[in-house]
Short mmCIF file of C-alpha atoms in Angstrom, two decimals:
data_model
loop_
_atom_site.label_atom_id
_atom_site.label_comp_id
_atom_site.label_asym_id
_atom_site.label_seq_id
_atom_site.Cartn_x
_atom_site.Cartn_y
_atom_site.Cartn_z
CA MET A 6 -52.02 93.79 25.14
CA THR A 7 -55.70 92.83 25.21
CA THR A 8 -58.32 91.84 22.72
CA ASP A 9 -61.67 90.06 22.76
CA ALA A 10 -60.89 87.86 19.76
CA SER A 11 -60.19 84.22 20.60
CA PRO A 12 -57.65 82.20 18.59
CA ASP A 13 -60.45 80.31 16.84
CA GLY A 14 -63.04 83.09 16.83
CA ARG A 15 -65.25 81.33 19.37
CA ASP A 16 -66.20 82.06 22.95
CA ALA A 17 -64.55 79.23 24.89
CA ASP A 18 -65.18 80.42 28.39
CA HIS A 19 -67.06 78.42 30.89
CA ASP A 20 -68.80 75.06 31.08
CA ALA A 21 -66.34 72.70 29.45
CA ASP A 22 -66.55 68.98 29.99
CA ASP A 23 -63.34 67.29 31.08
CA VAL A 24 -61.65 65.53 28.17
CA GLU A 25 -58.42 63.66 27.87
CA GLY A 26 -55.43 65.59 26.50
CA ASP A 27 -52.61 64.31 24.33
CA ALA A 28 -50.57 63.43 27.42
CA GLY A 29 -53.45 61.66 29.19
CA GLY A 30 -54.39 64.49 31.52
CA PRO A 31 -57.52 66.63 31.63
CA THR A 32 -57.50 69.65 29.34
CA LEU A 33 -58.40 73.15 30.45
CA THR A 34 -60.99 75.71 29.45
CA VAL A 35 -59.65 79.14 28.64
CA ASP A 36 -60.69 80.32 32.13
CA GLU A 37 -58.81 77.47 33.77
CA LEU A 38 -55.75 77.97 31.58
CA ALA A 39 -55.62 81.68 32.41
CA ALA A 40 -55.98 80.97 36.12
CA ARG A 41 -53.22 78.36 36.09
CA ALA A 42 -50.90 80.67 34.15
CA GLY A 43 -51.69 83.75 36.25
CA VAL A 44 -52.87 85.83 33.28
CA THR A 45 -56.23 87.10 32.06
CA VAL A 46 -58.47 85.33 29.57
CA ARG A 47 -58.11 88.30 27.21
CA THR A 48 -54.32 87.90 27.34
CA VAL A 49 -54.60 84.21 26.40
CA ARG A 50 -56.78 85.11 23.44
CA PHE A 51 -54.48 87.94 22.42
CA TYR A 52 -51.48 85.60 22.38
CA GLY A 53 -53.51 83.23 20.24
CA THR A 54 -54.23 85.92 17.66
CA ARG A 55 -50.50 86.75 17.49
CA GLY A 56 -49.53 83.12 16.93
CA LEU A 57 -47.82 82.72 20.28
CA LEU A 58 -50.25 79.98 21.29
CA PRO A 59 -51.63 77.22 19.04
CA PRO A 60 -55.42 77.15 18.73
CA PRO A 61 -57.40 75.06 21.23
CA VAL A 62 -59.01 71.76 20.45
CA ILE A 63 -62.74 72.24 19.95
CA GLY A 64 -64.74 69.79 22.04
CA PRO A 65 -68.42 69.22 22.83
CA ARG A 66 -70.65 72.31 22.68
CA ARG A 67 -67.91 73.94 20.58
CA VAL A 68 -65.87 74.75 23.68
CA GLY A 69 -62.13 75.22 23.27
CA HIS A 70 -59.83 72.99 25.32
CA TYR A 71 -56.20 73.78 26.12
CA GLY A 72 -53.47 71.42 27.27
CA ARG A 73 -50.08 71.24 28.95
CA GLU A 74 -48.30 72.67 25.92
CA HIS A 75 -50.36 75.86 26.12
CA LEU A 76 -49.52 76.22 29.81
CA ALA A 77 -45.83 75.64 29.12
CA ARG A 78 -45.86 78.22 26.31
CA LEU A 79 -47.46 80.80 28.61
CA ALA A 80 -44.75 80.12 31.20
CA LEU A 81 -42.06 80.60 28.53
CA ILE A 82 -43.66 83.86 27.35
CA GLU A 83 -43.77 85.12 30.93
CA GLU A 84 -40.10 84.26 31.41
CA LEU A 85 -39.16 86.09 28.21
CA GLN A 86 -41.13 89.14 29.36
CA GLN A 87 -39.29 89.11 32.69
CA GLN A 88 -36.04 89.22 30.73
CA GLY A 89 -37.23 92.49 29.21
CA MET A 90 -38.07 91.21 25.72
CA THR A 91 -40.64 93.14 23.71
CA LEU A 92 -43.69 91.45 22.21
CA ALA A 93 -42.09 91.58 18.75
CA ALA A 94 -38.91 89.93 20.08
CA ILE A 95 -40.95 87.25 21.82
CA GLU A 96 -42.83 86.56 18.59
CA ARG A 97 -39.52 86.12 16.74
CA TYR A 98 -38.23 83.81 19.49
CA VAL A 99 -41.35 81.63 19.41
CA GLN A 100 -41.36 81.48 15.59
CA GLN A 101 -37.83 80.08 15.68
CA LEU A 102 -38.78 77.20 17.98
CA PRO A 103 -38.96 73.78 16.32
CA ALA A 104 -42.46 72.58 15.49
CA GLY A 105 -44.18 70.06 17.72
CA LEU A 106 -42.34 70.83 20.96
CA SER A 107 -43.80 69.04 23.97
CA ALA A 108 -44.49 70.68 27.32
CA HIS A 109 -41.23 69.15 28.60
CA ASP A 110 -39.25 70.60 25.69
CA LEU A 111 -40.78 74.03 26.31
CA ALA A 112 -39.91 73.75 30.00
CA ILE A 113 -36.27 73.23 29.03
CA HIS A 114 -36.34 76.36 26.86
CA ARG A 115 -37.84 78.30 29.77
CA ALA A 116 -35.19 76.97 32.16
CA VAL A 117 -32.42 78.12 29.81
CA VAL A 118 -33.99 81.58 29.58
CA ALA A 119 -34.46 81.69 33.36
CA SER A 120 -30.77 80.89 33.88
CA TRP A 121 -30.02 84.48 32.85
CA ALA A 122 -32.47 85.97 35.36
CA PRO A 123 -31.04 87.50 38.53
CA ASP A 124 -32.16 86.10 41.87
CA LEU A 125 -35.29 88.06 42.65
CA VAL A 126 -37.11 88.00 45.98
CA GLU A 127 -40.11 90.28 46.17
CA ARG A 128 -42.36 91.27 49.05
CA VAL A 129 -46.01 90.73 48.09
CA THR A 130 -49.35 90.45 49.84
CA TRP A 131 -50.93 87.04 50.31
CA GLU A 132 -53.58 87.98 47.77
CA GLU A 133 -50.87 88.84 45.24
CA LEU A 134 -49.08 85.56 45.97
CA ARG A 135 -52.25 83.62 45.16
CA ARG A 136 -52.74 85.65 41.98
CA ARG A 137 -49.20 84.93 40.81
CA ALA A 138 -49.56 81.27 41.72
CA GLY A 139 -52.58 81.12 39.42
CA ARG A 140 -54.56 79.00 41.87
CA ALA A 141 -56.02 78.91 45.34
CA LEU A 142 -53.45 78.18 48.04
CA SER A 143 -54.47 76.51 51.27
CA ASP A 144 -52.58 77.04 54.52
CA ASP A 145 -50.99 73.62 53.94
CA ASP A 146 -49.90 74.69 50.44
CA VAL A 147 -48.26 77.81 51.85
CA GLU A 148 -46.47 75.73 54.49
CA ARG A 149 -45.14 73.41 51.78
CA LEU A 150 -43.95 76.39 49.71
CA ALA A 151 -42.23 77.77 52.81
CA ALA A 152 -40.53 74.42 53.42
CA MET A 153 -39.19 74.56 49.84
CA ASP A 154 -37.82 78.10 50.47
CA VAL A 155 -40.20 79.53 47.89
CA VAL A 156 -41.94 81.88 50.33
CA ARG A 157 -41.20 83.30 53.76
CA ARG A 158 -43.64 85.05 56.04
CA ASP A 159 -42.90 88.73 56.58
CA GLY A 160 -45.46 90.27 58.90
CA ASP A 161 -48.78 90.65 57.10
CA ALA A 162 -47.13 89.88 53.74
CA CYS A 163 -44.58 87.38 52.42
CA LEU A 164 -41.25 87.28 50.62
CA VAL A 165 -41.46 85.17 47.47
CA ASP A 166 -38.63 83.83 45.31
CA LEU A 167 -40.06 84.54 41.87
CA GLY A 168 -37.59 82.21 40.20
CA LEU A 169 -38.88 79.26 42.23
CA LEU A 170 -42.57 80.15 42.50
CA ARG A 171 -43.83 78.33 39.40
CA LEU A 172 -41.72 75.28 40.19
CA GLY A 173 -42.94 75.22 43.79
CA VAL A 174 -46.58 75.57 42.77
CA GLY A 175 -46.15 72.76 40.26
CA LEU A 176 -44.75 70.51 42.98
CA LEU A 177 -47.89 71.02 45.07
CA ASP A 178 -49.73 68.65 42.69
CA VAL A 179 -46.99 66.01 42.60
CA PRO A 180 -48.01 62.90 44.59
CA LEU A 181 -44.91 62.95 46.77
CA SER A 182 -44.56 63.63 50.46
CA GLN A 183 -42.98 66.86 51.57
CA GLU A 184 -40.07 64.87 52.97
CA ALA A 185 -39.43 63.27 49.57
CA ILE A 186 -39.57 66.66 47.81
CA LEU A 187 -37.11 68.20 50.27
CA ALA A 188 -34.80 65.20 49.96
CA SER A 189 -34.95 65.53 46.17
CA ARG A 190 -34.11 69.22 46.44
CA LYS A 191 -31.08 68.38 48.58
CA VAL A 192 -29.86 65.82 46.03
CA LEU A 193 -30.28 68.26 43.13
CA ILE A 194 -28.50 71.09 44.95
CA GLU A 195 -25.57 68.92 46.02
CA HIS A 196 -25.02 67.39 42.58
CA SER A 197 -25.56 70.65 40.68
CA ARG A 198 -23.04 72.42 42.91
CA ALA A 199 -20.53 69.61 42.34
CA ALA A 200 -21.09 69.76 38.56
CA ALA A 201 -20.81 73.56 38.56
CA HIS A 202 -17.54 73.41 40.51
CA GLU A 203 -15.96 70.78 38.24
CA LEU A 204 -17.04 72.61 35.08
CA SER A 205 -15.77 75.89 36.49
CA GLN A 206 -12.37 74.34 37.17
CA LEU A 207 -12.28 72.89 33.67
CA PHE A 208 -13.17 76.20 32.01
CA ARG A 209 -10.81 78.12 34.27
CA GLY A 210 -7.91 75.98 33.13
CA GLU A 211 -8.90 76.55 29.51
CA VAL A 212 -9.29 80.31 29.97
CA ALA A 213 -5.89 80.65 31.61
CA ARG A 214 -4.26 79.91 28.26
CA ARG A 215 -6.31 82.45 26.26
CA ASP A 216 -6.30 86.20 25.78
CA ALA A 217 -8.81 88.65 27.25
CA GLN A 218 -11.05 88.64 24.16
CA ASP A 219 -11.49 84.87 24.33
CA VAL A 220 -12.20 85.07 28.06
CA ARG A 221 -15.04 87.55 27.49
CA SER A 222 -16.45 85.43 24.68
CA LEU A 223 -16.37 82.26 26.76
CA SER A 224 -17.99 84.02 29.70
CA ALA A 225 -20.82 85.35 27.52
CA HIS A 226 -21.64 81.97 25.98
CA MET A 227 -20.86 79.53 28.78
CA GLN A 228 -23.89 79.90 31.05
CA PRO A 229 -26.78 79.28 28.62
CA LEU A 230 -24.93 76.53 26.77
CA VAL A 231 -23.92 74.70 29.93
CA VAL A 232 -27.40 75.04 31.41
CA GLN A 233 -29.02 73.65 28.27
CA ALA A 234 -26.49 70.81 28.12
CA LEU A 235 -27.11 69.90 31.76
CA LEU A 236 -30.87 70.06 31.37
CA THR A 237 -30.83 67.93 28.23
CA ALA A 238 -28.47 65.35 29.70
CA PHE A 239 -30.47 65.17 32.92
CA GLN A 240 -33.79 64.87 31.09
CA ARG A 241 -32.52 61.97 28.99
CA SER A 242 -31.00 60.24 32.01
CA LEU A 243 -34.22 60.66 33.96
CA LYS A 244 -36.26 59.24 31.06
CA GLU A 245 -34.01 56.17 31.01
CA GLU A 246 -34.40 55.71 34.77
CA LEU A 247 -38.18 56.11 34.63
CA ARG A 248 -38.42 53.77 31.65
CA GLY A 249 -36.48 51.12 33.59
CA TRP A 250 -38.64 51.70 36.65
CA ALA A 251 -41.83 51.32 34.58
CA SER A 252 -40.50 48.07 33.08
CA GLU A 253 -39.78 46.67 36.54
CA VAL A 254 -43.23 47.61 37.79
CA GLY A 255 -44.88 46.18 34.66
CA GLY A 256 -42.94 42.94 34.98
CA ALA A 257 -43.87 42.53 38.62
CA SER A 258 -47.60 43.05 38.04
#
């Protein structure tokens, strides 16, 4: 799946100036986007020609700039590929997405898709780990990933949890201490397990009064629906908390 045609027909490779994206962060050149996503530049351009990625914003010197939404879309495409979807099926999936989805919205879609993926730990070389991470990893970065149970050393290679790799790499850039990240992970695990247990008990009581056909139907639909409901509810609750936090900080300044 490669082609030399860019989404806008231009060569947007190298010396881009930093500009501000729609979310206030620096945008990426096509090289930087490909590196962050762990794909090739030709793959990024190919996805653009198939309509899987929106065109870049053209900046100074007619260089294309990509943002967080592009990175989130590439992550979603990768997740769909890991689920075994063909390119045609992925195109249909993306075409059905509502217009104007933010990077956060796309991350929720990816999380719902990922909820169907089996736990997958793979033994890879350190070079392959860095390639899949889409960025250079220092020894400190690797230690932080190990502390988050994303990677484990295994002789001259490592065992990597592919379901957690992108999340772990993303957390490397979050301005939080390792202790805070690990404490957050503990909170999320404890509360998600409690929610899963209570929901399981609720559904089990409902299923006990139904026939086998209904049980199979409920089992097939429960996981993605519950995951999406939890993600949406959590995202909205977190927005409210952060909005209140920002108001307190603004009022104190």
